[in-house]
Coordinates of C-alpha atoms in Angstrom, one line a residue:
M1 CA 11.2 -21.9 -7.0
Q2 CA 7.7 -22.4 -5.4
W3 CA 4.5 -20.3 -6.3
S4 CA 2.3 -20.1 -3.4
P5 CA -1.1 -19.0 -4.3
G6 CA -3.8 -18.4 -1.8
D7 CA -2.9 -17.0 1.8
Y8 CA 0.7 -16.5 1.2
D9 CA 1.4 -14.5 4.3
K10 CA -0.1 -17.4 6.5
K11 CA 1.6 -20.1 4.7
M12 CA 5.0 -18.1 4.9
S13 CA 4.8 -17.4 8.6
T14 CA 4.0 -21.1 9.3
A15 CA 6.7 -22.2 7.2
L16 CA 9.4 -19.8 9.0
L17 CA 8.6 -21.9 12.1
T18 CA 9.9 -25.1 10.5
D19 CA 13.2 -26.6 9.3
Q20 CA 11.6 -27.1 5.9
G21 CA 10.8 -23.5 5.4
P22 CA 12.2 -21.5 2.2
D23 CA 15.7 -20.3 2.1
V24 CA 14.5 -17.1 0.4
F25 CA 11.1 -15.5 0.8
E26 CA 9.3 -12.3 -0.1
S27 CA 7.4 -10.1 2.5
V28 CA 5.4 -7.2 2.1
N29 CA 7.5 -4.0 3.0
G30 CA 10.0 -6.7 4.1
P31 CA 9.9 -8.6 7.4
T32 CA 7.5 -7.9 10.4
I33 CA 9.0 -6.4 13.6
D34 CA 8.2 -9.6 15.3
M35 CA 10.2 -11.7 12.6
I36 CA 13.2 -9.7 13.3
K37 CA 12.7 -9.8 17.2
A38 CA 12.3 -13.5 17.0
N39 CA 15.5 -13.8 14.7
Q40 CA 13.8 -15.5 11.8
V41 CA 15.5 -13.4 9.2
V42 CA 18.9 -12.8 8.3
E43 CA 20.7 -9.4 8.5
L44 CA 21.5 -8.2 5.0
T45 CA 23.1 -5.0 5.7
D46 CA 26.3 -5.8 3.8
L47 CA 24.5 -7.0 0.7
L48 CA 23.9 -3.8 -0.9
G49 CA 27.7 -2.2 -0.7
D50 CA 28.0 0.7 -2.8
A51 CA 24.4 0.2 -4.6
K52 CA 22.8 1.1 -1.3
S53 CA 22.6 4.9 -2.1
D54 CA 20.8 4.0 -5.6
F55 CA 17.8 2.2 -3.9
T56 CA 14.8 4.4 -3.0
P57 CA 15.5 5.6 0.6
S58 CA 11.9 5.2 2.1
L59 CA 12.2 1.5 1.3
I60 CA 15.4 1.1 2.7
D61 CA 14.4 3.0 5.9
R62 CA 11.1 0.9 6.1
M63 CA 13.3 -2.5 5.9
T64 CA 15.7 -1.3 8.4
Y65 CA 15.6 -1.9 12.4
Q66 CA 18.4 -0.1 14.7
G67 CA 20.6 0.5 11.7
K68 CA 20.4 -3.1 10.3
L69 CA 18.8 -3.9 7.0
Y70 CA 16.7 -7.0 7.0
A71 CA 15.3 -7.2 3.1
V72 CA 16.2 -6.1 -0.1
P73 CA 13.5 -4.1 -1.7
Q74 CA 12.3 -5.9 -5.2
L75 CA 10.5 -3.0 -6.7
T76 CA 8.3 -0.2 -5.8
D77 CA 4.3 -0.5 -5.9
M78 CA 2.0 2.3 -5.3
Q79 CA -1.8 2.7 -5.2
L80 CA -3.9 5.3 -6.7
L81 CA -7.3 6.7 -7.9
V82 CA -8.0 6.2 -11.5
Y83 CA -11.1 7.9 -13.4
R84 CA -12.7 8.0 -16.7
K85 CA -12.2 11.6 -18.1
S86 CA -15.2 11.0 -20.3
L87 CA -17.8 10.2 -17.6
L88 CA -16.3 13.1 -15.3
S89 CA -16.7 15.4 -18.3
A90 CA -20.4 14.4 -19.1
A91 CA -21.2 14.9 -15.6
G92 CA -19.6 18.4 -15.2
V93 CA -17.1 17.0 -12.8
Q94 CA -13.5 18.1 -12.0
P95 CA -10.8 15.8 -10.8
P96 CA -11.7 16.0 -6.9
E97 CA -9.0 17.8 -4.8
T98 CA -10.5 17.2 -1.5
V99 CA -12.4 14.4 0.0
D100 CA -15.6 16.2 -0.1
D101 CA -15.1 17.0 -3.8
L102 CA -14.5 13.3 -4.0
L103 CA -17.9 12.5 -2.1
A104 CA -19.9 15.1 -4.3
A105 CA -18.3 13.7 -7.7
A106 CA -19.1 10.1 -6.7
R107 CA -23.0 11.1 -6.3
K108 CA -22.9 13.1 -9.6
L109 CA -21.2 10.1 -11.4
T110 CA -23.7 7.4 -10.1
T111 CA -26.2 6.2 -12.4
D112 CA -28.5 3.2 -12.9
K113 CA -25.6 1.2 -14.6
V114 CA -22.5 2.8 -13.5
K115 CA -21.5 3.6 -9.7
G116 CA -19.3 6.5 -9.1
L117 CA -16.4 4.9 -7.1
F118 CA -14.9 1.3 -6.2
V119 CA -12.5 1.2 -3.3
G120 CA -12.9 -2.5 -2.8
N121 CA -15.7 -4.9 -1.8
D122 CA -15.4 -4.1 1.9
G123 CA -16.0 -0.5 1.4
G124 CA -12.5 0.6 1.8
V125 CA -11.7 -1.1 5.2
G126 CA -8.6 -2.7 3.4
V127 CA -6.9 0.0 1.6
L128 CA -8.1 3.2 2.8
G129 CA -6.6 3.1 6.4
G130 CA -3.4 4.9 5.5
P131 CA -4.9 7.4 3.1
A132 CA -7.4 8.4 5.8
L133 CA -4.7 9.3 8.0
W134 CA -2.4 11.1 5.5
S135 CA -5.4 12.9 3.9
A136 CA -5.8 14.5 7.3
G137 CA -2.0 15.3 7.8
L138 CA -1.4 12.6 10.2
D139 CA 0.5 9.0 10.1
Y140 CA 0.2 5.7 12.0
L141 CA 3.1 6.7 14.3
T142 CA 4.8 10.1 15.0
E143 CA 8.5 10.7 14.4
D144 CA 9.3 9.6 17.8
N145 CA 7.3 6.3 17.5
Q146 CA 4.2 7.5 19.4
F147 CA 0.6 6.7 18.5
G148 CA 0.1 8.9 15.4
F149 CA -3.7 9.9 15.0
D150 CA -5.1 10.8 18.5
D151 CA -6.4 14.0 16.8
P152 CA -10.1 15.4 15.8
A153 CA -8.8 15.4 12.0
A154 CA -8.5 11.6 12.1
I155 CA -12.1 11.4 13.5
E156 CA -13.5 13.5 11.0
S157 CA -11.5 11.6 8.1
L158 CA -12.9 8.4 9.3
R159 CA -16.3 9.7 9.5
K160 CA -16.2 10.7 5.8
L161 CA -15.5 7.1 5.0
R162 CA -18.5 6.3 6.7
E163 CA -20.5 8.9 4.9
L164 CA -19.0 7.6 1.5
F165 CA -20.0 4.0 2.5
T166 CA -23.6 5.1 3.0
S167 CA -23.9 7.1 0.2
K168 CA -25.1 4.6 -2.3
T169 CA -22.4 5.8 -4.7
L170 CA -19.8 3.0 -4.0
L171 CA -19.4 -0.1 -6.0
L172 CA -19.8 -3.2 -3.6
G173 CA -19.8 -7.0 -4.4
A174 CA -18.0 -6.5 -7.5
P175 CA -16.6 -9.7 -9.4
T176 CA -12.9 -9.0 -8.5
D177 CA -11.7 -6.8 -5.8
W178 CA -9.7 -3.4 -5.8
S179 CA -6.3 -4.9 -6.9
D180 CA -8.0 -5.9 -10.3
P181 CA -8.9 -3.3 -13.0
S182 CA -11.9 -5.3 -14.3
A183 CA -14.6 -3.1 -12.3
F184 CA -13.1 0.0 -14.0
T185 CA -12.5 -1.6 -17.7
Q186 CA -16.0 -3.2 -17.7
G187 CA -17.6 0.1 -16.9
L188 CA -19.1 -0.9 -13.5
T189 CA -17.4 2.4 -12.0
A190 CA -16.4 5.8 -13.0
M191 CA -13.6 6.0 -10.4
Q192 CA -11.4 3.2 -8.8
F193 CA -8.6 3.0 -6.2
T194 CA -6.3 0.4 -7.5
G195 CA -2.4 -0.1 -8.1
L196 CA 0.0 1.0 -10.7
W197 CA 0.2 -2.6 -11.7
T198 CA -3.1 -2.4 -13.3
L199 CA -2.3 0.3 -15.9
P200 CA -1.5 -1.9 -18.7
A201 CA -5.2 -3.4 -18.8
I202 CA -6.6 0.0 -18.3
Q203 CA -4.5 1.7 -21.0
K204 CA -5.7 -1.3 -23.6
A205 CA -9.3 -0.8 -22.4
F206 CA -9.5 3.0 -22.6
P207 CA -6.3 4.4 -24.3
D208 CA -6.9 7.9 -24.1
D209 CA -10.1 8.1 -21.7
F210 CA -8.6 7.9 -18.0
G211 CA -6.6 9.8 -15.7
V212 CA -4.8 9.1 -12.3
L213 CA -4.9 10.8 -9.0
P214 CA -3.6 10.4 -5.6
W215 CA -6.1 10.2 -2.7
P216 CA -7.4 13.7 -1.9
K217 CA -6.6 15.6 1.0
L218 CA -9.3 16.0 3.8
N219 CA -10.5 19.8 3.1
A220 CA -8.9 23.0 1.8
T221 CA -6.9 23.5 4.9
T222 CA -6.1 20.1 6.3
G223 CA -3.8 17.3 5.2
K224 CA -2.3 16.8 1.7
P225 CA -3.0 14.2 -1.2
S226 CA -1.4 10.7 -0.6
V227 CA -0.7 7.6 -2.2
P228 CA 0.3 4.4 -0.4
V229 CA 3.9 3.1 -1.3
G230 CA 5.1 -0.3 -0.6
A231 CA 7.7 -3.0 -1.8
Y232 CA 8.0 -6.6 -1.4
G233 CA 11.3 -7.3 0.2
S234 CA 13.5 -10.4 -0.3
C235 CA 14.5 -11.8 2.8
V236 CA 16.6 -14.7 4.0
N237 CA 15.3 -17.3 6.3
A238 CA 17.5 -17.5 9.3
R239 CA 16.9 -21.4 9.7
S240 CA 18.2 -22.1 6.1
K241 CA 20.8 -24.5 5.8
N242 CA 22.3 -22.5 3.0
V243 CA 22.3 -18.8 4.3
D244 CA 25.6 -17.8 2.4
A245 CA 24.1 -19.1 -1.0
A246 CA 20.8 -17.6 -0.3
K247 CA 22.3 -14.1 0.3
K248 CA 24.5 -14.5 -3.0
F249 CA 21.0 -15.4 -4.7
V250 CA 19.1 -12.3 -3.2
K251 CA 21.9 -10.1 -4.5
W252 CA 22.1 -11.6 -8.0
L253 CA 18.2 -11.7 -8.5
W254 CA 17.5 -8.1 -7.4
V255 CA 20.4 -6.1 -9.0
D256 CA 18.5 -5.7 -12.3
Q257 CA 15.0 -5.3 -11.6
L258 CA 13.9 -3.5 -15.2
D259 CA 12.5 -6.3 -17.0
F260 CA 10.2 -7.3 -14.1
A261 CA 9.1 -3.9 -13.4
Q262 CA 8.0 -3.3 -17.1
S263 CA 7.1 -6.9 -18.1
Y264 CA 4.5 -8.2 -15.4
G265 CA 2.1 -4.9 -15.1
F266 CA 3.4 -1.5 -14.1
H267 CA 6.0 -1.2 -11.2
I268 CA 8.7 1.4 -10.4
P269 CA 12.0 -0.4 -9.9
A270 CA 13.5 -0.2 -6.4
R271 CA 16.7 1.4 -7.8
T272 CA 16.6 4.9 -8.9
S273 CA 19.2 4.6 -11.8
L274 CA 16.8 1.6 -13.4
A275 CA 13.7 3.7 -12.7
A276 CA 15.1 6.6 -14.9
K277 CA 15.6 4.0 -17.7
A278 CA 11.9 2.5 -17.4
D279 CA 10.7 3.9 -20.7
K280 CA 7.0 2.7 -20.0
L281 CA 6.9 5.1 -16.9
K282 CA 7.9 8.1 -18.6
S283 CA 4.6 9.3 -20.3
G284 CA 1.1 9.7 -19.9
P285 CA -0.9 8.6 -16.7
A286 CA 2.2 6.4 -15.7
A287 CA 4.5 9.4 -15.3
D288 CA 2.2 11.3 -13.4
A289 CA 1.8 8.2 -11.0
V290 CA 5.8 7.9 -10.6
R291 CA 5.3 12.1 -9.7
F292 CA 2.7 11.0 -7.1
V293 CA 5.2 8.5 -5.4
N294 CA 8.0 11.5 -5.3
E295 CA 5.5 14.2 -4.0
N296 CA 2.8 12.3 -2.2
G297 CA 4.1 9.0 -1.3
H298 CA 3.8 7.4 2.2
A299 CA 5.4 3.9 3.4
Q300 CA 2.4 1.8 3.6
T301 CA 3.0 1.1 7.5
P302 CA 6.1 1.9 9.7
I303 CA 8.3 -1.0 10.6
L304 CA 7.0 -0.7 14.2
W305 CA 3.4 -1.0 13.4
S306 CA 3.1 -4.6 14.4
P307 CA 0.5 -7.1 13.1
R308 CA -1.4 -6.8 16.4
S309 CA -1.6 -3.2 15.8
S310 CA -2.6 -3.5 12.2
T311 CA -5.3 -6.1 13.0
A312 CA -6.9 -3.7 15.8
Y313 CA -6.9 -0.7 13.3
S314 CA -8.5 -2.7 10.6
D315 CA -11.2 -4.1 13.1
A316 CA -11.9 -0.4 14.0
L317 CA -12.2 0.6 10.4
N318 CA -14.5 -2.3 9.8
R319 CA -16.8 -1.1 12.5
I320 CA -16.6 2.5 11.6
I321 CA -17.3 2.2 8.0
R322 CA -19.5 -0.8 7.8
S323 CA -21.3 -0.5 10.9
G324 CA -21.3 3.1 11.9
A325 CA -19.5 2.8 15.1
D326 CA -18.4 6.2 16.7
P327 CA -14.7 6.9 15.4
A328 CA -13.6 8.5 18.8
T329 CA -14.5 5.4 20.7
E330 CA -12.9 3.2 18.3
L331 CA -9.6 5.1 18.0
K332 CA -9.5 4.9 22.0
T333 CA -9.5 1.3 21.7
V334 CA -6.8 1.2 18.9
K335 CA -4.5 3.6 20.7
T336 CA -4.5 1.2 23.7
V337 CA -3.4 -1.6 21.7
V338 CA -0.8 0.1 19.6
E339 CA 0.7 1.6 22.8
A340 CA 1.0 -1.9 24.4
E341 CA 2.5 -3.1 21.4
L342 CA 5.3 -0.3 21.1
K343 CA 5.9 -0.9 24.8
R344 CA 6.4 -4.8 24.1
I345 CA 8.7 -4.2 20.9
A346 CA 11.0 -1.5 22.9
G347 CA 11.3 -4.2 25.6

């Protein structure tokens, strides 16, 4: 077993090109479509057997291409909005239900010592790409795998992220980024977009003084609340000299996920029968978070959303949110890249 701190994804991608790569590795939401097309990963369809129906369907779908499974979901993770109940109450603010509500709440909650909202030191570029689409009732791709957000609602949603960035209510330059709860637990922000895994630390800091929410819908008539749902998938390297043993290892390791899911921050087991046994997820904000997954969850990205498409969208978000570029112009550029990628993948 080798732990790889730092840029894990880059190290893993490089290792897969050599004969010294790992037999088994984990990849966010399973392997990329390019890994599958390049035959870098082993098909694992036969590994789950009768247990297949016990895994969260959306995770299995995300790791499946043309009817073949290429990773075993290790657990379910999700991102959500956390807030200090006492600070909202003191400011006369209700938990926001729309993006405009969120903007108004962030303004009222911002003081000389506390910012209203923290969505990452980049202003949300890294984590709000999906929620911005889902809040507007859109998605990365349509059901028939076409570009999914050539729509005025997407333009409006991205303009709201720019408005949020320029509102002087966002915490920027925090000592740690969005995936760590320190900015929230140290009282630097009244609200933070973060992950389910941070709830134990937040619970310790504010036992009865925090709540959780999905990212709000765009407005009263458009979109729905949403939370990004993802899972690291356990994959087998096609260049491994021990493919059979690697497959057996994956099957053995991820049959019982309960201890890992509850002992190392909060996670939701990928198997529904085990999720039902996770006592720490049955009450309070953790139970609310699990409900959000069931009611408002979206796979972080579809399997045909390639790394090149992801980079194009991320670059556009950076220009829109941080530099004030025109969303309509930027989305035309993203659409061109995505359509070319879909054509490449189909070919």
